[in-house]
Amino acid sequence: MQILVRAATWLSVTMLTLTLVASAQGEDRSRSEVVRLYHFREAGAIAEVLERKSSEDFVKSIGSDLVIIDAPPGEDERRHKLKRLIQQMDLPRPQISMRFFSSQLNAKGDDAALGDALGLGHELLRRRVRDLSGAMQGAIRRGVWYLSEQIRCYQATSPSPSKIEPRACPEKGIQAIDHEARIFRDYIQSPLREGENYTLAYRDAFAPFPASLSRLFLLLAATDNPSIEASKLVSVMEGRWPGQYFKSDLVVLCDPDGAVPKQADSEPKADTSPRVFRSFGPLLAELLERGRGRRLRSALADYLFHYKWSVQYPDDFVSYDLRRSADTLDSLFGGLVEAFNADLEVCVDRAMRRLPWEYTDLEKDNRRTRRQAFEDEIAGLKMQIKAASPEDKPDLEEALDGVKRRAERDRGEHERRKSLGKKIGYASNGLVAVSSLSGRSAKVDGGVKHYFGFQKPISFGDALEAAKEALNDDDDETSALDVLKNDPRVAAANVALAIAKAAADPERTTVAISDGTSVEVTPMALSSAASAELEIKLKIGEREEPKQTKGDETKTARIDRIVQHTVEDTVRVESLKLFELSTFAQGHRLPGSGCWWPGTWDVILSREVTRCPYPVVGHAVELLVGPIPWLGNKVMKPLSIDVGPKTSLSQSSAVISALVVPTAADIALGLRFDLDGLGEKKFDSPRQLLPFVPKGLHTVREYHKGLVRTLMGLDGPREKARARRAVRDGSAERRVVP
């Protein structure tokens, strides 16, 4: 009986199980997962691409930032793969900070040298753009080179990274090894070797090229004692430390008042106070002090690991870890890059807003210094010639002639530069600054209106009319002189009071000029954030015609100027480099009107008639002083009318600078890594990496997490493995090991 009961019970349970399985198979057990987009918020485009890739209707979009993956039964692996693809696309975009400078010049008159003057103004503008670009890029190159040299001092002297000994670098002040920095360098750069722990094999990670802001941060994290190197780094970037660096162009252009003079001593003193990077320097030191540089090292190691795995093992990396590590690294870079950009903006604005055609006191001092240097060099060569042997004299005399020629060229250029400002008439400078994410369009439209007031100097006749009004004489037929002659009440004090009143309220003429700049730009950062492609629509010009107001009368002001300069182009810009986008120039020349009776000497010498002397007096004076070039021009100018040809030249230039703000993705794109493997054999699964994991650990990912904790100053993989063995063997008290 019991056997029958057990059999019936077994049969009932079996039937119930089969029924549940059948019902479960008949149901739709699809799993839906929502993925939010944080950076590349194009949910519709992503869903369309993934649907075409999977050939099934798995992916849906809601709005612009939500993607739903609705995987059918048994398609969990495909769902995870689609999610990983989405996370690889949704990485932070680089930001591009752009600055557009415009400069318009006009020169007008009868001087044949106007074209030369305008050409010199354009040459000075281009020279300043070139010098500033070289100075900013030179700062990054110097910083990268300096940090690379510091790291070189700690590179291994033997093939095994476990036997690292520091090189003798007493000039760098190196005394001890930072073991966490050593672990970081080995993990990032060393190739994968049999019998050793796993490494990422970014072979050129600490090379000094290409020089970029992201490479600068990577090298700084790899240095021993980065908090100490931070202050030295800023000084090196400014060209003021150590002794072999002299005053750089960056300090001269960005801080001319506080520029450090060139040091000629064999051992110049170190000067570490920032002159240009006044925001970036202190913020960098604050970030790296008190061991905070560990955060930068651990964040870099974490992201570079997940990035490499997303490329080599696309079916095994964790999408959440990739996005989290990228966001962590970007948060560390964000403040530093903003401070660096702010310092460069101040530098560029200060350099570009100083009009290149204005003759400044600084240029005057520089000219005096150069002239004294030429005089000293010439005097020294003359003394050497006197004491030299006959065989050496020809060479010294040739050198002396060369110095004299250079001094003469410098003097001529200085005279041209000095007279340039006197020939420039109307001038206009503009600046537009805008920042945008890569691939996003930005529009800026700005206009200004300036009023210029001019007053007519008071004449003696105006003063007499004011005195007449002060005496309340309303007789229009009586002149001001009659009033002063006939009215005994007029005293000198009253006349003086009337003149003062007229001078206090002179007749004024106001000129209103309205212009502006419109920019529409779509930037696209290129590989490794070293450059960007800009699609630009730039319009510079006036918004309305200039107006001239005199009393109640308003009319159009006749001013020679650039009316409009429009550029529509696509260009490639290197980060931290200024370049000339476009230049527009136009000139006109009209012939002179001539005169009925030209100057006597103009007729005798067959010269071009440019001035028409006044009858009798003008011709008499011209006959006496006409042949004398300088005196004739000075004397005849007030005694003649200008009737020569008229020339008007105008020129407009547009200059661009761009700073590509690097993201975590840009850092990784700028580095090359070796695929995991031994020799010609490359691995295709993380399981093949188990021989490169320390004992006590089970996966490479577990080893990596422990190493990141080590870089943070916490328990590392070896400590964890040792603790686990102690617990397993019973040789230590049981404790929780994460």
XYZ file of C-alpha atoms in Angstrom:
738
model
C 0.000 0.000 0.000
C 2.797 2.389 0.904
C 4.425 1.631 -2.407
C 1.286 2.646 -4.260
C 1.002 5.871 -2.245
C 4.625 6.785 -2.971
C 4.196 6.004 -6.660
C 1.071 8.163 -6.854
C 2.833 10.993 -5.037
C 5.855 10.767 -7.365
C 3.579 10.735 -10.402
C 1.702 13.819 -9.151
C 4.883 15.762 -8.541
C 6.257 14.794 -11.930
C 3.077 15.850 -13.712
C 3.034 19.162 -11.826
C 6.656 19.819 -12.754
C 6.024 19.062 -16.399
C 2.986 21.330 -16.371
C 4.972 24.225 -14.883
C 7.786 23.740 -17.395
C 5.355 23.677 -20.293
C 3.572 26.777 -19.069
C 6.891 28.567 -18.574
C 7.971 27.662 -22.075
C 4.721 28.976 -23.453
C 5.206 32.367 -21.799
C 7.357 35.206 -23.165
C 10.227 35.460 -20.696
C 11.997 38.296 -22.500
C 14.017 40.667 -20.333
C 13.922 44.423 -20.944
C 16.700 46.756 -19.862
C 16.839 50.553 -19.963
C 20.123 52.258 -20.832
C 20.434 55.987 -20.212
C 22.682 58.077 -22.448
C 24.735 60.744 -20.685
C 27.014 62.120 -23.405
C 25.969 60.964 -26.892
C 22.257 61.711 -26.510
C 21.122 60.422 -29.888
C 18.885 57.525 -28.812
C 17.028 57.354 -32.136
C 20.225 57.100 -34.199
C 21.706 54.463 -31.856
C 18.523 52.370 -31.943
C 18.441 52.517 -35.743
C 22.072 51.405 -36.061
C 21.711 48.548 -33.555
C 18.504 47.305 -35.200
C 20.314 47.070 -38.523
C 23.211 45.286 -36.833
C 21.012 42.710 -35.063
C 18.543 42.368 -37.997
C 15.733 42.190 -35.424
C 13.554 44.640 -33.568
C 15.422 44.418 -30.248
C 16.159 48.076 -29.529
C 13.766 50.979 -29.020
C 14.382 54.627 -28.193
C 12.427 56.941 -25.907
C 13.198 60.605 -26.253
C 16.808 61.496 -26.905
C 18.538 59.851 -23.934
C 16.821 56.495 -23.264
C 17.409 53.207 -25.106
C 15.388 50.076 -24.287
C 16.832 46.645 -25.091
C 13.995 44.084 -25.234
C 15.794 40.751 -25.593
C 13.746 37.605 -26.419
C 14.132 34.370 -24.422
C 17.616 32.906 -24.578
C 19.212 36.075 -25.924
C 20.838 37.361 -22.742
C 24.299 37.289 -24.290
C 23.123 39.351 -27.224
C 21.497 41.812 -24.841
C 24.772 42.236 -22.942
C 26.641 42.716 -26.202
C 24.260 45.441 -27.344
C 24.597 47.161 -23.986
C 28.394 47.109 -24.260
C 28.196 48.646 -27.713
C 26.011 51.454 -26.395
C 28.405 52.172 -23.540
C 31.340 52.338 -25.943
C 29.511 54.996 -27.954
C 28.324 56.943 -24.916
C 31.696 58.241 -23.739
C 32.397 61.901 -22.831
C 32.934 64.211 -25.779
C 35.870 66.591 -25.846
C 35.167 70.293 -25.536
C 36.722 72.856 -27.842
C 37.256 76.422 -26.632
C 37.625 78.810 -29.567
C 38.568 82.448 -29.862
C 38.112 84.572 -32.980
C 40.074 87.797 -33.392
C 39.381 90.384 -36.058
C 41.434 93.398 -37.064
C 40.510 96.102 -39.612
C 42.899 98.842 -40.696
C 42.623 101.788 -43.048
C 45.325 104.158 -44.273
C 44.426 107.203 -46.350
C 46.379 110.109 -47.792
C 48.698 111.128 -50.559
C 51.783 109.374 -49.248
C 53.161 106.698 -51.547
C 54.326 104.757 -48.466
C 50.784 103.980 -47.290
C 50.890 100.534 -48.863
C 54.159 99.805 -47.115
C 52.699 101.004 -43.820
C 49.612 98.799 -44.152
C 51.770 95.860 -45.181
C 53.932 96.399 -42.112
C 50.819 96.443 -39.908
C 49.712 93.107 -41.358
C 53.231 91.715 -40.970
C 53.295 92.722 -37.303
C 49.922 91.072 -36.719
C 51.075 87.848 -38.349
C 54.319 87.960 -36.384
C 52.438 88.291 -33.124
C 50.148 85.400 -34.051
C 53.171 83.260 -34.924
C 55.075 84.181 -31.767
C 52.097 83.567 -29.505
C 51.350 80.189 -31.109
C 54.945 79.115 -30.766
C 55.073 80.303 -27.169
C 51.950 78.377 -26.111
C 52.935 75.180 -27.878
C 56.494 75.601 -26.616
C 55.191 75.684 -23.041
C 53.555 72.275 -23.475
C 56.628 70.844 -25.212
C 58.945 72.048 -22.453
C 56.680 70.597 -19.759
C 56.359 67.215 -21.484
C 60.098 67.022 -22.147
C 60.945 67.908 -18.548
C 58.616 65.264 -17.060
C 59.844 62.673 -19.532
C 63.418 63.347 -18.415
C 62.381 62.934 -14.788
C 60.814 59.560 -15.561
C 63.875 58.480 -17.551
C 65.970 58.838 -14.429
C 63.942 56.037 -12.819
C 63.719 53.622 -15.730
C 65.008 50.105 -15.177
C 68.680 49.388 -15.757
C 67.854 45.681 -16.196
C 65.149 43.946 -18.242
C 63.295 42.825 -15.128
C 60.978 45.491 -13.723
C 61.311 43.982 -10.259
C 64.981 45.055 -10.113
C 64.602 48.757 -10.715
C 67.425 50.978 -9.593
C 67.429 54.755 -10.031
C 69.883 56.261 -12.435
C 72.323 58.800 -11.121
C 70.493 62.093 -11.648
C 71.963 64.410 -9.030
C 71.115 67.461 -11.150
C 67.438 66.578 -10.766
C 67.609 66.358 -7.001
C 66.393 62.735 -6.925
C 67.065 60.897 -3.690
C 64.476 58.142 -3.252
C 62.160 55.932 -5.275
C 58.388 56.335 -5.099
C 57.325 52.671 -5.142
C 53.728 53.460 -6.092
C 54.998 55.436 -9.095
C 57.213 52.494 -10.026
C 54.247 50.110 -9.870
C 52.198 52.503 -11.982
C 54.909 52.821 -14.655
C 55.483 49.063 -14.806
C 51.783 48.297 -15.058
C 51.120 50.847 -17.808
C 54.253 50.562 -19.956
C 55.953 47.201 -19.498
C 55.264 44.474 -22.085
C 53.638 41.219 -21.069
C 56.347 38.706 -20.070
C 56.075 35.044 -19.229
C 56.342 34.342 -15.518
C 55.502 37.903 -14.484
C 52.322 39.709 -13.520
C 49.870 41.115 -16.037
C 50.684 44.533 -17.599
C 48.857 46.768 -20.088
C 51.812 47.254 -22.487
C 51.187 50.878 -23.538
C 54.753 51.055 -24.823
C 54.915 54.757 -25.732
C 52.832 56.031 -22.822
C 55.690 58.023 -21.274
C 57.370 59.203 -24.463
C 57.772 63.002 -24.831
C 55.855 63.072 -28.108
C 53.355 63.978 -29.270
C 53.304 66.870 -26.820
C 49.765 67.516 -25.629
C 47.931 68.486 -22.472
C 46.695 64.923 -21.902
C 50.248 63.560 -22.306
C 51.415 66.165 -19.783
C 48.966 64.880 -17.143
C 49.890 61.259 -17.828
C 53.606 61.971 -17.416
C 53.011 63.974 -14.256
C 51.154 61.049 -12.685
C 54.078 58.756 -13.534
C 56.753 60.924 -11.896
C 58.112 60.268 -8.450
C 56.736 62.820 -5.993
C 54.339 64.577 -8.416
C 53.404 67.145 -5.787
C 57.043 68.349 -5.717
C 57.355 68.306 -9.496
C 54.157 70.335 -10.001
C 55.677 73.687 -9.004
C 58.832 73.001 -11.011
C 56.697 71.983 -13.985
C 54.905 75.333 -14.105
C 58.211 77.194 -14.010
C 59.637 75.014 -16.778
C 56.552 75.619 -18.926
C 57.083 79.352 -18.481
C 60.760 78.939 -19.357
C 62.178 80.159 -16.055
C 63.598 77.037 -14.351
C 66.103 75.384 -14.095
C 69.233 77.290 -14.997
C 69.505 76.323 -18.652
C 66.177 78.007 -19.467
C 66.041 81.728 -20.193
C 63.111 84.104 -20.378
C 60.593 82.603 -22.779
C 58.449 84.362 -25.344
C 55.375 83.268 -23.362
C 56.322 85.450 -20.399
C 57.223 88.382 -22.669
C 53.926 88.229 -24.566
C 51.620 87.451 -21.650
C 53.266 89.321 -18.790
C 55.480 92.047 -20.295
C 55.434 94.205 -17.163
C 56.621 91.397 -14.900
C 58.896 89.641 -17.365
C 62.049 88.203 -15.883
C 65.179 89.597 -17.559
C 67.411 87.142 -19.352
C 69.865 85.602 -16.942
C 73.436 85.450 -18.113
C 74.846 83.848 -14.968
C 76.191 80.318 -15.223
C 73.955 79.224 -12.336
C 70.845 81.415 -12.331
C 68.586 81.227 -9.333
C 65.367 79.230 -9.555
C 62.194 81.300 -9.734
C 59.075 79.193 -9.209
C 56.360 81.831 -8.737
C 53.917 81.522 -11.659
C 53.769 84.521 -13.983
C 51.486 83.168 -16.696
C 49.796 80.065 -15.231
C 48.499 81.823 -12.137
C 45.366 79.677 -11.881
C 46.660 76.404 -13.299
C 49.817 76.301 -11.149
C 48.206 76.598 -7.691
C 45.332 74.266 -8.628
C 47.760 71.622 -9.891
C 49.812 71.853 -6.707
C 46.655 71.608 -4.590
C 45.449 68.520 -6.470
C 48.731 66.662 -6.042
C 49.666 67.661 -2.506
C 49.258 65.361 0.487
C 49.269 62.235 -1.611
C 46.329 63.274 -3.788
C 48.383 62.323 -6.826
C 47.372 58.745 -6.004
C 43.873 59.516 -7.227
C 45.223 60.557 -10.610
C 47.391 57.449 -10.927
C 44.633 55.052 -9.937
C 42.082 56.733 -12.228
C 44.464 56.564 -15.203
C 45.354 52.920 -14.576
C 41.692 51.988 -14.142
C 40.507 53.640 -17.348
C 43.406 52.433 -19.512
C 42.705 48.861 -18.363
C 38.991 49.013 -19.228
C 39.675 50.773 -22.527
C 42.152 48.100 -23.644
C 39.763 45.322 -22.694
C 36.890 46.983 -24.549
C 39.068 46.847 -27.687
C 40.713 43.415 -27.347
C 37.933 41.584 -25.496
C 34.709 43.270 -26.661
C 32.579 40.377 -25.341
C 34.141 40.271 -21.870
C 34.601 43.845 -20.639
C 32.170 45.388 -18.131
C 30.400 48.359 -19.736
C 29.586 49.959 -16.383
C 33.251 49.948 -15.336
C 34.299 51.584 -18.630
C 31.874 54.480 -18.202
C 32.561 54.883 -14.476
C 36.343 54.998 -14.946
C 35.996 57.518 -17.796
C 33.773 59.797 -15.692
C 36.186 59.582 -12.744
C 39.160 60.557 -14.887
C 37.263 63.388 -16.585
C 36.254 64.808 -13.204
C 39.940 65.004 -12.222
C 40.926 66.635 -15.512
C 38.020 69.073 -15.643
C 39.214 71.648 -13.107
C 42.821 71.517 -14.312
C 41.913 72.070 -17.939
C 39.540 74.905 -17.080
C 42.266 76.661 -15.090
C 44.794 76.114 -17.883
C 42.330 77.480 -20.425
C 41.559 80.521 -18.256
C 45.258 81.401 -17.986
C 45.751 81.070 -21.735
C 42.673 83.207 -22.412
C 44.134 86.000 -20.294
C 47.456 85.590 -22.085
C 45.977 85.609 -25.590
C 43.651 88.531 -24.872
C 46.468 90.592 -23.373
C 48.750 89.899 -26.306
C 46.201 90.337 -29.098
C 44.441 93.391 -27.710
C 47.679 95.360 -27.671
C 47.413 96.814 -31.139
C 50.518 95.734 -33.076
C 50.734 99.093 -34.863
C 50.866 101.104 -31.629
C 54.370 102.120 -30.636
C 54.694 101.289 -26.937
C 57.203 102.196 -24.269
C 58.237 98.534 -24.100
C 59.259 98.591 -27.759
C 61.122 101.808 -27.169
C 63.068 100.183 -24.324
C 63.741 97.090 -26.441
C 65.087 99.273 -29.237
C 67.361 101.093 -26.800
C 68.629 97.746 -25.500
C 69.286 96.394 -28.999
C 71.063 99.573 -30.048
C 73.326 99.425 -27.010
C 74.073 95.757 -27.737
C 75.055 96.590 -31.331
C 77.261 99.458 -30.159
C 79.006 97.247 -27.606
C 79.548 94.498 -30.194
C 80.954 96.959 -32.715
C 83.261 98.522 -30.103
C 84.486 95.079 -29.066
C 85.239 94.069 -32.661
C 87.136 97.327 -33.276
C 89.328 96.630 -30.257
C 89.969 93.082 -31.481
C 90.919 94.402 -34.930
C 93.470 96.763 -33.410
C 95.097 93.952 -31.434
C 94.720 91.248 -34.095
C 97.423 89.900 -36.320
C 97.376 90.696 -40.057
C 96.104 87.186 -40.810
C 93.039 87.559 -38.524
C 92.120 91.128 -39.446
C 90.184 90.309 -42.665
C 87.873 87.900 -40.844
C 87.254 90.369 -38.003
C 86.605 93.210 -40.436
C 84.087 91.044 -42.294
C 82.370 90.262 -39.003
C 82.317 93.995 -38.186
C 80.657 94.784 -41.514
C 78.034 92.125 -40.836
C 77.213 93.611 -37.436
C 76.908 97.086 -38.966
C 74.531 95.789 -41.631
C 72.383 94.104 -39.010
C 72.355 97.279 -36.926
C 71.300 99.316 -39.970
C 68.481 96.896 -40.808
C 67.280 97.021 -37.228
C 67.309 100.811 -37.284
C 65.367 100.939 -40.547
C 62.728 98.511 -39.301
C 62.464 100.479 -36.073
C 61.839 103.719 -37.992
C 59.164 102.037 -40.102
C 57.590 100.628 -36.955
C 57.703 104.003 -35.217
C 55.979 105.859 -38.071
C 53.341 103.184 -38.653
C 50.873 104.468 -36.071
C 50.876 107.927 -37.663
C 49.770 106.540 -41.035
C 46.960 104.298 -39.761
C 43.576 106.025 -39.810
C 40.461 104.038 -38.936
C 41.182 100.863 -36.939
C 38.928 98.266 -35.352
C 39.663 95.201 -33.225
C 37.213 92.494 -32.166
C 37.128 89.303 -30.090
C 34.572 86.479 -29.888
C 35.071 83.561 -27.474
C 32.872 80.464 -27.519
C 33.096 76.858 -26.307
C 31.241 73.852 -27.653
C 31.255 70.084 -27.405
C 32.667 68.162 -30.316
C 30.027 67.779 -33.007
C 27.705 70.429 -31.561
C 27.037 73.726 -33.307
C 27.488 77.062 -31.523
C 26.259 80.489 -32.610
C 27.352 83.919 -31.370
C 26.084 87.244 -32.672
C 27.361 90.433 -31.047
C 27.126 94.078 -31.999
C 28.478 97.316 -30.554
C 27.821 101.000 -31.068
C 30.483 103.570 -30.251
C 30.113 107.344 -30.075
C 33.037 109.656 -30.710
C 32.717 113.333 -29.792
C 34.725 116.098 -31.432
C 34.616 119.751 -30.469
C 35.501 122.757 -32.563
C 38.172 125.012 -30.987
C 36.764 128.427 -30.004
C 37.806 131.272 -32.293
C 38.099 134.974 -31.497
C 34.909 135.676 -33.456
C 33.022 133.071 -31.418
C 34.270 134.735 -28.234
C 33.031 138.178 -29.377
C 29.631 136.774 -30.261
C 29.451 135.207 -26.801
C 30.322 138.594 -25.254
C 27.554 140.248 -27.283
C 25.038 137.716 -25.984
C 26.285 138.301 -22.457
C 25.451 142.037 -22.857
C 21.876 141.146 -23.930
C 22.270 142.945 -27.255
C 19.652 141.466 -29.606
C 20.276 143.855 -32.507
C 21.221 141.626 -35.447
C 22.620 144.570 -37.425
C 25.156 145.422 -34.727
C 28.347 143.437 -34.835
C 30.188 142.197 -31.812
C 33.037 144.685 -32.436
C 30.563 147.614 -32.446
C 29.156 146.507 -29.156
C 32.583 146.385 -27.569
C 33.485 149.769 -29.077
C 30.354 151.727 -28.238
C 29.173 150.280 -24.949
C 31.278 151.612 -22.028
C 29.858 148.960 -19.730
C 31.957 146.311 -21.415
C 34.999 145.615 -19.308
C 37.823 143.133 -19.671
C 36.297 140.975 -16.950
C 33.012 140.650 -18.830
C 34.809 139.693 -22.038
C 36.898 137.116 -20.166
C 33.739 135.714 -18.566
C 32.032 135.461 -21.951
C 35.056 133.719 -23.483
C 35.183 131.244 -20.602
C 31.478 130.523 -21.006
C 31.860 129.912 -24.735
C 34.868 127.664 -24.131
C 32.947 125.639 -21.533
C 30.171 124.824 -24.006
C 31.792 124.569 -27.455
C 30.127 123.312 -30.571
C 30.358 119.506 -30.659
C 30.140 116.957 -33.448
C 29.296 113.318 -32.598
C 30.079 110.338 -34.831
C 28.286 107.021 -34.130
C 29.811 103.781 -35.457
C 27.907 100.494 -35.200
C 29.449 97.155 -36.139
C 29.730 93.616 -34.819
C 30.746 90.016 -35.387
C 28.627 86.950 -36.075
C 30.074 83.437 -35.699
C 28.529 80.040 -36.356
C 30.928 77.166 -35.779
C 30.687 73.384 -35.518
C 33.880 71.873 -34.052
C 34.881 68.229 -34.335
C 37.791 66.967 -32.247
C 40.188 64.706 -34.128
C 42.134 61.727 -32.827
C 43.913 62.111 -29.463
C 42.535 65.680 -29.022
C 45.654 67.137 -30.610
C 43.647 69.024 -33.232
C 40.115 69.844 -34.298
C 38.194 70.431 -37.489
C 36.103 73.600 -37.512
C 33.228 74.335 -39.855
C 33.043 78.120 -39.688
C 30.724 80.873 -40.836
C 32.226 84.205 -39.815
C 30.869 87.645 -40.638
C 32.604 90.860 -39.602
C 31.176 94.216 -40.554
C 29.003 97.186 -39.785
C 25.359 96.894 -38.722
C 24.425 100.335 -40.038
C 26.131 103.265 -41.724
C 28.057 105.604 -39.398
C 26.156 108.770 -38.492
C 27.504 112.251 -37.861
C 25.455 114.600 -35.654
C 26.089 118.323 -35.373
C 23.473 120.158 -33.351
C 20.114 119.074 -34.735
C 21.558 117.928 -38.056
C 22.358 114.238 -38.646
C 23.959 112.855 -41.780
C 26.030 109.894 -42.904
C 29.652 110.151 -41.794
C 32.189 109.704 -44.546
C 34.732 107.297 -43.033
C 36.981 104.981 -45.013
C 36.496 101.530 -43.501
C 35.886 97.812 -44.094
C 32.152 97.445 -44.631
C 31.962 93.638 -44.519
C 34.249 90.608 -44.336
C 32.540 87.205 -44.605
C 34.236 83.809 -44.375
C 32.645 80.380 -44.794
C 35.187 77.599 -44.546
C 36.207 74.268 -43.003
C 39.693 74.209 -41.495
C 41.881 72.032 -39.319
C 43.285 73.675 -36.200
C 46.008 72.328 -33.947
C 45.298 72.707 -30.266
C 46.916 75.760 -28.647
C 47.810 77.254 -32.000
C 46.713 80.567 -33.489
C 46.533 80.867 -37.219
C 45.294 83.376 -39.731
C 41.948 82.246 -41.115
C 41.410 84.924 -43.758
C 42.710 88.294 -44.925
C 40.844 90.736 -47.136
C 42.489 93.860 -48.553
C 41.287 96.493 -51.000
C 42.793 99.786 -52.138
C 41.809 102.725 -54.321
C 43.754 105.577 -55.833
C 42.249 108.648 -57.498
C 44.227 111.123 -59.641
C 44.773 114.663 -58.460
C 42.589 117.577 -59.605
C 45.518 119.769 -60.721
C 45.603 123.575 -60.455
C 45.307 126.520 -62.838
C 48.823 127.804 -62.052
C 51.226 125.148 -60.725
C 54.343 125.900 -58.730
C 57.283 127.341 -60.632
C 59.720 124.626 -59.603
C 57.166 121.901 -60.440
C 57.153 123.228 -64.004
C 60.926 123.669 -64.216
C 61.759 120.240 -62.747
C 58.797 118.473 -64.425
C 57.602 117.151 -61.065
C 54.150 115.757 -60.356
C 51.865 118.570 -59.235
C 50.640 117.691 -55.746
C 50.069 121.169 -54.233
C 48.738 124.386 -55.754
C 50.308 127.548 -54.226
C 48.144 130.496 -53.306
C 48.444 133.373 -55.814
C 51.232 135.906 -55.376
C 52.362 135.113 -51.812
C 52.398 131.351 -52.258
C 54.186 131.537 -55.581
C 56.768 133.990 -54.226
C 57.627 131.783 -51.267
C 57.617 128.681 -53.447
C 60.095 130.306 -55.780
C 62.503 130.827 -52.859
C 62.254 127.546 -50.934
C 60.819 125.168 -53.557
C 64.124 123.464 -54.481
C 64.856 122.579 -50.827
C 63.002 119.256 -50.256
C 62.406 119.214 -46.510
C 62.167 122.981 -45.915
C 60.046 123.506 -49.028
C 57.458 120.969 -47.892
C 57.242 122.410 -44.383
C 56.978 126.044 -45.473
C 54.641 125.525 -48.424
C 52.140 123.309 -46.651
C 50.128 126.223 -45.105
C 50.556 128.331 -48.265
C 49.113 125.881 -50.771
C 46.182 123.594 -51.510
C 46.581 119.822 -51.727
C 45.602 118.737 -55.251
C 47.687 115.548 -55.578
C 46.385 111.994 -56.078
C 44.527 110.380 -53.160
C 45.079 106.846 -51.919
C 42.912 104.796 -49.553
C 43.879 101.267 -48.454
C 41.839 98.961 -46.207
C 42.620 95.546 -44.808
C 40.745 93.044 -42.638
C 42.205 89.949 -40.948
C 40.585 87.108 -38.996
C 42.624 84.969 -36.581
C 41.513 81.776 -34.798
C 42.798 79.965 -31.741
C 41.415 76.693 -30.359
C 42.026 74.628 -27.246
C 40.801 71.035 -27.341
C 39.906 70.009 -23.789
C 41.000 66.346 -23.529
C 38.764 63.617 -22.153
C 39.589 60.128 -20.977
C 38.793 58.724 -24.426
C 41.220 61.173 -26.060
C 44.041 60.068 -23.768
C 43.538 56.441 -24.725
C 43.224 57.216 -28.442
C 46.599 58.925 -28.332
C 48.338 55.809 -26.986
C 49.250 52.535 -28.700
C 49.184 49.249 -26.823
C 50.351 45.730 -27.622
C 47.682 43.062 -27.797
C 47.881 40.536 -24.994
C 49.924 37.528 -26.024
C 53.335 35.909 -26.078
C 55.399 36.327 -29.211
C 53.321 35.817 -32.338
C 50.499 34.181 -30.394
C 47.761 36.652 -29.406
C 45.132 35.854 -26.821
C 41.432 35.981 -27.649
C 40.012 35.274 -24.190
C 40.779 36.608 -20.685
C 41.005 32.997 -19.482
C 44.343 32.711 -21.247
C 45.725 35.395 -18.893
C 45.421 33.296 -15.725
C 49.162 32.392 -15.702
C 49.871 36.152 -15.302
C 47.800 36.461 -12.115
C 49.464 36.176 -8.665
C 48.671 33.138 -6.564
C 45.564 33.534 -4.472
C 43.734 35.540 -7.153
C 41.430 34.004 -9.727
C 41.006 36.554 -12.550
C 42.900 39.400 -14.153
C 40.056 41.732 -13.256
C 40.488 40.860 -9.585
C 44.236 41.508 -9.870
C 43.580 44.854 -11.552
C 41.175 45.987 -8.831
C 43.736 45.133 -6.188
C 46.458 47.024 -8.050
C 44.218 50.107 -8.285
C 43.746 49.881 -4.518
C 47.524 49.729 -4.156
C 47.908 52.913 -6.191
C 45.355 54.512 -3.874
C 47.462 53.489 -0.869
C 45.084 50.679 0.185
C 45.536 46.867 0.305
C 46.948 45.510 -2.924
C 46.690 42.085 -4.603
C 49.693 40.614 -2.812
C 48.347 41.655 0.592
C 44.981 40.150 -0.259
C 46.502 36.874 -1.431
C 48.673 36.689 1.688
C 45.642 37.310 3.915
C 43.610 34.616 2.148
C 46.417 32.064 2.515
C 46.743 32.920 6.191
C 43.025 32.417 6.735
C 43.012 29.165 4.736
C 46.004 27.743 6.605
C 44.673 28.863 9.962
C 47.872 30.731 10.756
C 46.059 34.006 11.353
C 42.789 35.203 12.753
C 39.946 35.137 10.244
C 39.175 38.576 8.857
C 37.082 39.932 6.009
C 39.083 40.522 2.855
C 37.253 42.440 0.119
